[in-house]
Short mmCIF file of C-alpha atoms in Angstrom, two decimals:
data_model
loop_
_atom_site.label_atom_id
_atom_site.label_comp_id
_atom_site.label_asym_id
_atom_site.label_seq_id
_atom_site.Cartn_x
_atom_site.Cartn_y
_atom_site.Cartn_z
CA UNK A 1 84.18 112.20 130.08
CA UNK A 2 83.82 112.32 126.44
CA UNK A 3 81.51 115.10 124.76
CA UNK A 4 78.66 113.85 122.54
CA UNK A 5 79.62 114.49 119.14
CA UNK A 6 77.54 116.20 116.49
CA UNK A 7 78.65 114.98 112.89
CA UNK A 8 77.32 115.98 109.73
CA UNK A 9 77.04 113.83 106.62
CA UNK A 10 77.64 115.44 103.27
CA UNK A 11 76.58 113.27 100.32
CA UNK A 12 78.59 114.04 97.50
CA UNK A 13 77.72 113.29 93.84
CA UNK A 14 80.34 113.89 91.10
CA UNK A 15 82.12 116.33 93.48
CA UNK A 16 78.97 118.09 94.39
CA UNK A 17 76.89 118.28 97.54
CA UNK A 18 73.68 116.45 97.48
CA UNK A 19 71.07 115.45 100.34
CA UNK A 20 69.02 112.46 99.70
CA UNK A 21 65.43 112.28 101.02
CA UNK A 22 64.22 108.82 101.67
CA UNK A 23 67.01 107.69 99.30
CA UNK A 24 65.29 109.07 96.07
CA UNK A 25 65.09 112.36 94.36
CA UNK A 26 68.45 113.53 95.38
CA UNK A 27 69.27 117.18 94.45
CA UNK A 28 72.49 119.05 94.46
CA UNK A 29 72.72 121.68 96.77
CA UNK A 30 76.14 122.89 96.68
CA UNK A 31 79.96 122.73 97.24
CA UNK A 32 81.12 120.05 99.88
CA UNK A 33 84.54 121.51 100.48
CA UNK A 34 83.16 125.17 101.24
CA UNK A 35 80.25 123.60 103.32
CA UNK A 36 82.70 121.60 105.30
CA UNK A 37 84.91 124.43 105.79
CA UNK A 38 82.03 126.48 107.27
CA UNK A 39 80.80 123.72 109.69
CA UNK A 40 84.43 123.13 110.68
CA UNK A 41 84.63 126.96 111.72
CA UNK A 42 81.02 126.62 113.21
CA UNK A 43 82.40 123.85 115.78
CA UNK A 44 81.19 120.52 114.19
CA UNK A 45 82.91 117.66 115.92
CA UNK A 46 83.27 115.43 112.75
CA UNK A 47 82.51 115.01 109.25
CA UNK A 48 81.21 112.11 106.76
CA UNK A 49 81.61 112.36 103.26
CA UNK A 50 79.29 109.97 101.31
CA UNK A 51 80.10 109.56 97.53
CA UNK A 52 77.07 108.55 95.88
CA UNK A 53 78.66 108.83 92.47
CA UNK A 54 77.09 106.10 90.41
CA UNK A 55 79.83 105.57 87.99
CA UNK A 56 83.12 104.00 89.30
CA UNK A 57 85.30 105.99 86.93
CA UNK A 58 84.44 109.17 88.62
CA UNK A 59 86.03 108.14 91.97
CA UNK A 60 88.91 110.22 91.37
CA UNK A 61 86.96 113.25 91.83
CA UNK A 62 86.12 112.02 95.15
CA UNK A 63 89.81 111.62 96.07
CA UNK A 64 90.27 115.03 95.04
CA UNK A 65 87.36 116.32 97.23
CA UNK A 66 89.03 114.54 100.21
CA UNK A 67 92.33 115.85 99.82
CA UNK A 68 91.18 119.44 99.50
CA UNK A 69 88.91 118.94 102.72
CA UNK A 70 91.89 117.64 104.40
CA UNK A 71 93.77 120.83 103.75
CA UNK A 72 91.38 123.00 105.33
CA UNK A 73 89.34 121.12 107.92
CA UNK A 74 91.25 120.05 111.00
CA UNK A 75 88.59 117.69 112.44
CA UNK A 76 88.32 114.05 112.06
CA UNK A 77 86.37 112.95 108.97
CA UNK A 78 85.61 109.55 107.30
CA UNK A 79 84.67 108.95 103.62
CA UNK A 80 82.34 106.22 102.50
CA UNK A 81 80.48 104.97 99.33
CA UNK A 82 81.69 102.34 97.07
CA UNK A 83 84.69 101.27 99.13
CA UNK A 84 84.93 97.43 98.27
CA UNK A 85 88.65 96.42 99.06
CA UNK A 86 91.33 97.58 101.39
CA UNK A 87 92.96 99.40 98.45
CA UNK A 88 89.96 101.53 97.98
CA UNK A 89 89.99 102.28 101.95
CA UNK A 90 93.67 103.04 101.77
CA UNK A 91 93.25 105.55 98.86
CA UNK A 92 90.96 107.66 100.90
CA UNK A 93 92.93 107.40 104.26
CA UNK A 94 96.02 108.66 102.31
CA UNK A 95 93.95 111.45 100.69
CA UNK A 96 93.47 112.63 104.31
CA UNK A 97 90.34 110.79 105.95
CA UNK A 98 90.93 109.32 109.47
CA UNK A 99 88.38 106.79 108.81
CA UNK A 100 86.73 104.71 106.16
CA UNK A 101 82.96 104.18 106.37
CA UNK A 102 81.95 100.76 104.77
CA UNK A 103 78.22 99.67 104.17
CA UNK A 104 76.92 97.49 101.48
CA UNK A 105 80.27 96.14 100.25
CA UNK A 106 80.50 94.77 104.05
CA UNK A 107 77.14 93.14 103.97
CA UNK A 108 77.95 91.33 100.83
CA UNK A 109 81.54 90.58 102.05
CA UNK A 110 82.25 91.01 105.76
CA UNK A 111 85.64 90.23 105.67
CA UNK A 112 86.32 93.73 104.33
CA UNK A 113 85.68 94.90 107.87
CA UNK A 114 88.24 92.60 109.54
CA UNK A 115 90.75 93.12 106.40
CA UNK A 116 90.52 97.06 106.95
CA UNK A 117 90.56 96.75 110.81
CA UNK A 118 93.83 94.73 110.54
CA UNK A 119 95.43 96.92 107.90
CA UNK A 120 94.45 100.36 109.47
CA UNK A 121 93.20 99.57 112.97
CA UNK A 122 89.70 99.47 114.36
CA UNK A 123 89.43 103.17 115.08
CA UNK A 124 89.70 103.81 111.26
CA UNK A 125 86.62 101.62 110.39
CA UNK A 126 83.17 102.60 110.55
CA UNK A 127 80.34 100.35 109.73
CA UNK A 128 77.45 101.89 108.51
CA UNK A 129 74.27 100.07 108.13
CA UNK A 130 70.84 101.01 106.69
CA UNK A 131 68.01 99.68 108.70
CA UNK A 132 64.29 98.95 107.82
CA UNK A 133 61.69 98.29 110.21
CA UNK A 134 59.90 95.06 109.39
CA UNK A 135 57.77 92.57 111.06
CA UNK A 136 59.89 90.42 113.58
CA UNK A 137 60.34 86.81 112.18
CA UNK A 138 62.55 84.05 112.80
CA UNK A 139 65.16 85.61 110.61
CA UNK A 140 64.63 89.08 111.65
CA UNK A 141 63.82 88.57 115.51
CA UNK A 142 64.34 92.27 116.41
CA UNK A 143 62.15 93.61 113.66
CA UNK A 144 65.03 95.61 112.08
CA UNK A 145 66.59 94.43 109.01
CA UNK A 146 69.57 95.37 107.04
CA UNK A 147 68.95 96.72 103.63
CA UNK A 148 71.60 97.87 100.87
CA UNK A 149 71.60 99.62 97.66
CA UNK A 150 70.38 102.65 99.12
CA UNK A 151 67.50 100.97 101.08
CA UNK A 152 66.13 99.07 97.99
CA UNK A 153 67.30 95.47 98.68
CA UNK A 154 66.48 93.45 102.15
CA UNK A 155 69.42 91.25 103.09
CA UNK A 156 67.34 89.05 105.58
CA UNK A 157 69.93 89.88 108.15
CA UNK A 158 68.77 91.03 111.73
CA UNK A 159 70.06 94.74 112.48
CA UNK A 160 71.32 93.81 116.06
CA UNK A 161 73.24 90.49 114.83
CA UNK A 162 74.73 92.45 112.20
CA UNK A 163 75.82 95.14 114.72
CA UNK A 164 77.37 92.44 116.97
CA UNK A 165 79.04 90.76 114.09
CA UNK A 166 80.70 93.98 112.92
CA UNK A 167 82.05 94.77 116.25
CA UNK A 168 83.70 91.09 116.42
CA UNK A 169 85.07 91.63 112.95
CA UNK A 170 86.87 94.93 114.05
CA UNK A 171 84.74 97.62 113.40
CA UNK A 172 85.55 100.67 115.72
CA UNK A 173 82.33 102.45 115.29
CA UNK A 174 78.72 101.88 114.11
CA UNK A 175 76.60 104.21 111.87
CA UNK A 176 72.81 103.16 112.38
CA UNK A 177 70.91 104.80 109.80
CA UNK A 178 67.09 104.34 109.99
CA UNK A 179 65.51 104.13 106.26
CA UNK A 180 62.29 104.81 107.88
CA UNK A 181 63.27 108.28 109.45
CA UNK A 182 65.95 109.33 106.75
CA UNK A 183 64.75 112.70 105.32
CA UNK A 184 61.59 112.89 107.48
CA UNK A 185 62.76 115.50 109.95
CA UNK A 186 60.63 113.63 112.53
CA UNK A 187 63.33 112.41 114.72
CA UNK A 188 65.73 109.67 115.21
CA UNK A 189 64.83 105.96 115.50
CA UNK A 190 65.19 105.82 119.18
CA UNK A 191 64.19 102.25 119.72
CA UNK A 192 66.51 100.88 116.89
CA UNK A 193 69.21 103.06 118.03
CA UNK A 194 69.12 102.15 121.74
CA UNK A 195 68.86 98.38 120.93
CA UNK A 196 72.09 98.26 119.00
CA UNK A 197 73.94 100.69 121.60
CA UNK A 198 73.03 98.23 124.15
CA UNK A 199 74.05 95.31 122.25
CA UNK A 200 77.63 96.62 121.32
CA UNK A 201 80.41 98.13 123.15
CA UNK A 202 81.61 100.40 120.30
CA UNK A 203 80.41 104.07 119.76
CA UNK A 204 76.97 104.31 118.04
CA UNK A 205 76.18 107.10 115.81
CA UNK A 206 72.62 107.56 115.21
CA UNK A 207 71.47 108.72 111.82
CA UNK A 208 68.37 109.70 109.86
CA UNK A 209 65.35 111.79 110.95
CA UNK A 210 67.12 114.75 112.99
CA UNK A 211 65.03 117.80 112.19
CA UNK A 212 65.33 119.64 115.43
CA UNK A 213 67.73 119.96 118.46
CA UNK A 214 65.17 118.15 120.59
CA UNK A 215 65.58 115.24 118.19
CA UNK A 216 69.15 114.93 118.99
CA UNK A 217 68.91 115.34 122.80
CA UNK A 218 66.51 112.48 122.50
CA UNK A 219 68.67 110.14 120.70
CA UNK A 220 71.71 111.21 122.78
CA UNK A 221 70.17 110.39 125.96
CA UNK A 222 67.11 107.93 125.50
CA UNK A 223 68.53 106.45 122.32
CA UNK A 224 71.92 105.88 124.17
CA UNK A 225 73.93 107.21 121.05
CA UNK A 226 77.39 108.42 121.43
CA UNK A 227 76.87 110.66 118.45
CA UNK A 228 74.35 112.11 116.02
CA UNK A 229 74.41 112.74 112.53
CA UNK A 230 72.57 115.79 111.17
CA UNK A 231 72.33 116.71 107.51
CA UNK A 232 69.20 118.50 106.03
CA UNK A 233 68.74 120.83 109.13
CA UNK A 234 72.15 122.29 108.65
CA UNK A 235 72.66 121.89 105.26
CA UNK A 236 69.46 124.13 104.47
CA UNK A 237 70.51 126.56 107.29
CA UNK A 238 67.47 125.92 109.39
CA UNK A 239 70.08 125.52 112.39
CA UNK A 240 73.79 126.32 112.94
CA UNK A 241 76.07 124.15 114.65
CA UNK A 242 76.43 126.80 117.40
CA UNK A 243 72.62 126.63 117.86
CA UNK A 244 72.38 122.99 118.18
CA UNK A 245 75.14 122.75 120.61
CA UNK A 246 74.05 125.34 122.94
CA UNK A 247 70.53 123.70 123.00
CA UNK A 248 72.23 120.40 124.06
CA UNK A 249 74.58 122.22 126.67
CA UNK A 250 71.32 124.04 127.84
CA UNK A 251 69.59 120.43 128.41
CA UNK A 252 72.80 119.48 130.55
CA UNK A 253 74.76 117.27 127.97
CA UNK A 254 78.27 117.35 127.75
CA UNK A 255 79.29 119.02 124.41
CA UNK A 256 82.25 120.38 122.91
CA UNK A 257 81.79 124.30 122.65
CA UNK A 258 83.94 126.59 120.52
CA UNK A 259 83.86 130.19 121.65
CA UNK B 1 112.10 123.55 109.51
CA UNK B 2 110.39 120.95 111.34
CA UNK B 3 110.96 117.18 110.77
CA UNK B 4 107.98 114.88 110.87
CA UNK B 5 109.27 111.61 111.61
CA UNK B 6 108.02 108.93 109.03
CA UNK B 7 108.10 105.35 110.66
CA UNK B 8 105.06 103.95 108.86
CA UNK B 9 102.84 104.96 111.74
CA UNK B 10 99.70 106.58 110.10
CA UNK B 11 98.60 109.93 109.76
CA UNK B 12 101.72 111.94 109.12
CA UNK B 13 100.36 113.86 106.12
CA UNK B 14 97.50 115.23 108.69
CA UNK B 15 100.18 116.82 110.71
CA UNK B 16 101.93 118.09 107.29
CA UNK B 17 98.88 119.57 106.09
CA UNK B 18 98.07 121.22 109.56
CA UNK B 19 101.53 122.82 109.31
CA UNK B 20 101.28 123.62 105.78
CA UNK B 21 97.89 125.59 106.68
CA UNK B 22 99.64 127.42 109.46
CA UNK B 23 102.69 128.37 107.03
CA UNK B 24 105.14 126.52 108.82
CA UNK B 25 107.77 124.67 106.79
CA UNK B 26 108.23 120.93 107.35
CA UNK B 27 109.26 117.85 105.74
CA UNK B 28 108.36 114.05 106.39
CA UNK B 29 111.58 112.21 106.74
CA UNK B 30 112.40 108.62 107.71
CA UNK B 31 116.31 109.39 107.42
CA UNK B 32 117.94 108.97 110.57
CA UNK B 33 120.53 111.56 109.95
CA UNK B 34 117.92 114.20 108.84
CA UNK B 35 116.29 113.35 112.27
CA UNK B 36 119.46 113.49 114.14
CA UNK B 37 120.17 117.16 112.80
CA UNK B 38 116.69 118.45 112.66
CA UNK B 39 116.12 121.93 114.02
CA UNK B 40 112.72 120.54 115.55
CA UNK B 41 111.15 117.45 115.38
CA UNK B 42 107.42 115.99 115.41
CA UNK B 43 107.15 112.60 116.22
CA UNK B 44 103.35 111.51 115.46
CA UNK B 45 101.94 108.00 115.23
CA UNK B 46 98.70 105.94 115.14
CA UNK B 47 99.02 102.13 115.78
CA UNK B 48 100.55 99.61 118.08
CA UNK B 49 103.78 100.08 120.11
CA UNK B 50 105.37 96.98 119.30
CA UNK B 51 105.11 97.23 115.62
CA UNK B 52 106.10 100.84 115.84
CA UNK B 53 109.30 100.03 117.93
CA UNK B 54 110.36 97.27 115.39
CA UNK B 55 110.38 99.82 112.48
CA UNK B 56 112.08 102.51 114.56
CA UNK B 57 114.69 100.23 115.23
CA UNK B 58 115.13 98.56 111.99
CA UNK B 59 115.44 102.13 110.35
CA UNK B 60 118.02 103.33 113.12
CA UNK B 61 115.46 105.99 113.92
CA UNK B 62 115.21 105.06 117.69
CA UNK B 63 119.12 106.04 117.96
CA UNK B 64 118.56 109.11 115.98
CA UNK B 65 115.44 110.33 118.17
CA UNK B 66 117.69 109.52 121.54
CA UNK B 67 120.39 111.57 120.01
CA UNK B 68 118.15 114.49 119.01
CA UNK B 69 116.55 114.41 122.46
CA UNK B 70 120.22 114.55 123.90
CA UNK B 71 121.31 117.47 121.59
CA UNK B 72 118.36 119.57 122.99
CA UNK B 73 116.26 119.46 119.84
CA UNK B 74 112.65 120.61 120.75
CA UNK B 75 110.59 117.39 120.03
CA UNK B 76 106.77 117.22 120.16
CA UNK B 77 105.31 113.80 120.43
CA UNK B 78 101.74 113.12 119.12
CA UNK B 79 99.43 110.01 120.30
CA UNK B 80 101.50 106.98 119.93
CA UNK B 81 104.55 109.46 120.01
CA UNK B 82 103.55 110.30 123.48
CA UNK B 83 103.35 106.72 124.60
CA UNK B 84 106.73 105.41 122.89
CA UNK B 85 108.85 108.05 124.44
CA UNK B 86 108.33 106.25 127.64
CA UNK B 87 110.36 103.21 129.24
CA UNK B 88 107.75 100.61 128.69
CA UNK B 89 104.43 100.04 126.96
CA UNK B 90 101.88 97.41 128.08
CA UNK B 91 101.04 97.28 124.41
CA UNK B 92 102.76 94.19 123.06
CA UNK B 93 104.85 94.26 126.17
CA UNK B 94 107.12 96.63 124.44
CA UNK B 95 110.51 98.31 125.61
CA UNK B 96 110.30 101.74 124.19
CA UNK B 97 112.80 104.66 123.65
CA UNK B 98 112.91 105.62 127.57
CA UNK B 99 113.14 109.05 126.97
CA UNK B 100 111.19 109.87 129.87
CA UNK B 101 110.80 107.25 132.77
CA UNK B 102 107.30 105.79 132.76
CA UNK B 103 104.95 102.98 131.32
CA UNK B 104 102.04 103.03 128.91
CA UNK B 105 99.19 101.21 130.50
CA UNK B 106 95.84 99.91 129.20
CA UNK B 107 92.62 101.71 130.33
CA UNK B 108 91.05 99.35 132.98
CA UNK B 109 87.68 101.06 133.61
CA UNK B 110 85.14 99.63 135.98
CA UNK B 111 82.22 101.59 134.41
CA UNK B 112 80.78 99.46 131.55
CA UNK B 113 79.36 102.49 129.61
CA UNK B 114 82.85 103.80 129.32
CA UNK B 115 84.10 102.31 126.07
CA UNK B 116 87.79 101.57 124.85
CA UNK B 117 89.30 103.19 122.79
CA UNK B 118 88.86 106.31 124.43
CA UNK B 119 87.67 107.98 121.08
CA UNK B 120 86.23 111.53 120.83
CA UNK B 121 86.60 115.02 122.19
CA UNK B 122 87.47 115.40 125.88
CA UNK B 123 88.28 118.36 128.07
CA UNK B 124 91.98 118.75 128.88
CA UNK B 125 93.08 120.46 132.12
CA UNK B 126 96.34 122.02 132.64
CA UNK B 127 98.21 121.14 135.62
CA UNK B 128 101.11 123.33 135.26
CA UNK B 129 101.76 126.01 132.92
CA UNK B 130 103.79 125.37 129.85
CA UNK B 131 104.51 127.27 126.65
CA UNK B 132 102.96 124.96 124.40
CA UNK B 133 99.90 124.87 126.52
CA UNK B 134 99.53 128.55 127.07
CA UNK B 135 96.47 129.19 124.93
CA UNK B 136 94.40 126.69 127.06
CA UNK B 137 91.31 127.62 129.02
CA UNK B 138 89.31 125.65 131.30
CA UNK B 139 87.20 122.90 129.67
CA UNK B 140 88.92 123.28 126.17
CA UNK B 141 88.52 120.11 124.27
CA UNK B 142 90.92 117.99 122.11
CA UNK B 143 90.23 114.96 120.11
CA UNK B 144 91.56 111.60 121.23
CA UNK B 145 91.68 108.14 119.99
CA UNK B 146 93.68 105.49 122.10
CA UNK B 147 93.42 102.46 124.32
CA UNK B 148 96.59 103.02 126.30
CA UNK B 149 97.94 106.05 128.37
CA UNK B 150 101.00 107.24 129.81
CA UNK B 151 101.82 106.68 133.47
CA UNK B 152 104.47 108.54 135.02
CA UNK B 153 106.31 108.19 138.56
CA UNK B 154 107.18 111.69 138.53
CA UNK B 155 104.09 113.83 138.45
CA UNK B 156 106.28 117.16 137.91
CA UNK B 157 106.52 115.87 134.32
CA UNK B 158 102.76 116.05 133.90
CA UNK B 159 101.35 119.30 132.42
CA UNK B 160 97.80 118.37 131.60
CA UNK B 161 95.27 115.58 132.37
CA UNK B 162 91.93 114.28 131.29
CA UNK B 163 89.13 112.47 132.92
CA UNK B 164 88.00 109.05 131.60
CA UNK B 165 86.92 106.70 134.34
CA UNK B 166 89.93 108.35 136.30
CA UNK B 167 92.16 111.14 135.89
CA UNK B 168 95.14 110.36 133.35
CA UNK B 169 97.89 112.24 132.20
CA UNK B 170 97.62 113.74 128.55
CA UNK B 171 100.44 116.00 128.42
CA UNK B 172 103.95 115.40 129.51
CA UNK B 173 107.36 117.05 129.12
CA UNK B 174 110.77 117.16 130.08
CA UNK B 175 113.49 119.75 128.88
CA UNK B 176 113.25 119.98 125.13
CA UNK B 177 110.58 117.33 125.02
CA UNK B 178 106.86 117.70 124.81
CA UNK B 179 104.24 115.15 123.99
CA UNK B 180 100.31 115.16 123.98
CA UNK B 181 98.24 111.96 124.10
CA UNK B 182 95.56 113.80 121.72
CA UNK B 183 95.67 114.80 118.17
CA UNK B 184 96.47 118.30 117.88
CA UNK B 185 96.30 118.13 114.26
CA UNK B 186 92.70 116.91 114.29
CA UNK B 187 91.52 119.16 117.18
CA UNK B 188 90.36 122.16 115.45
CA UNK B 189 91.88 125.65 116.16
CA UNK B 190 92.92 124.95 119.59
CA UNK B 191 95.16 122.29 118.16
CA UNK B 192 96.49 124.38 115.35
CA UNK B 193 97.46 126.95 118.12
CA UNK B 194 99.28 124.04 119.76
CA UNK B 195 101.30 123.10 116.83
CA UNK B 196 101.97 126.85 116.29
CA UNK B 197 103.08 127.17 119.90
CA UNK B 198 105.61 124.45 119.43
CA UNK B 199 107.04 125.98 116.28
CA UNK B 200 107.76 129.21 118.55
CA UNK B 201 108.92 127.09 121.38
CA UNK B 202 112.46 127.79 122.46
CA UNK B 203 113.22 125.36 125.41
#
């Protein structure tokens, strides 16, 4: 049986680590490579690097970050942010990432998912989706809407439908990020995560809202997620990877433990 | 010097980086002469069996790998490299290198909660001792990404298994050949140690 994965997301801006709270007021908090190495040594299962650099001419800095991470971190990691074409994806994979993480660009042009999946295999394509809770409507029957541009632009697209479409197009995994929960540390959006996990047959990674190990337990059981993404609870040193994992093992989950 | 076989099948640089990190000298090569005469060979790979065999044949790497195997060159297969060494793969109905009698078959799982590909960390159980797996303890986990797995008639060639719906082989070996279904190069310190064991291995 597979272990439930604990994944951390490092937001990188201009080559430096940042953590967004409700997608506004991001502040730099450190060096992504050093942080990645520390988490790797602490037993983290996987990493995501999200490039939030605004200007596209700074993208080379990100490629440099990716290749330096790959020299020191021997667990799978994905890279996202600003990937619009198969060529963009190819660059980060060649730099050493296992997977690419596509989000807004895939909403605007869904073929990006199928093109990347065909070029690199479904296992290399993670579809990340930012989701906002809205009143259910004919257009958004589930009451969960896809938003882009860091949560600012609603797309009139139902999150459940988009998740299923993503799987059909060849995504190998989904990151379901709740804009409502992101940065609150009040727990993951369990209903949303579960709805999507039950609607697709690819792994679902829950994102947004993790503040305590109990929150991870809830989303990995009740929320039916295969993995949970943690950011601030690790980045600010409130918990270590080992503490989170020990808690989950204590609650009876199958988790990969390292010494 | 370890030669990593380049046949356009994915993450060769990950294996190279892991060996660099360990201070083990290696080179990536698609040259059949270099593979044939290599001191040691790592045969990694991600992707589909059919396309991979096509490239191996086109570049004469199939005969080079067979020759290296016959000559006693220590060979480590990883992931697709653990599948293509068998006789046949169900994936694209491909006739493979046939270094080890067996077939690569797709997961057919009755449990709808088990997803294919089998992707993530899973425990590996050693079923008989081997120098390359000497550091493993019960419940040690490795990183997997695959939809097909090796099936052997001769269980004496199976060195480790995992559970996913049922028990399946994840490490197989015969003479100077050893192969693992999981990604040793992405399995943290335990995976690095496995690569180190291979570098030291004298079959």
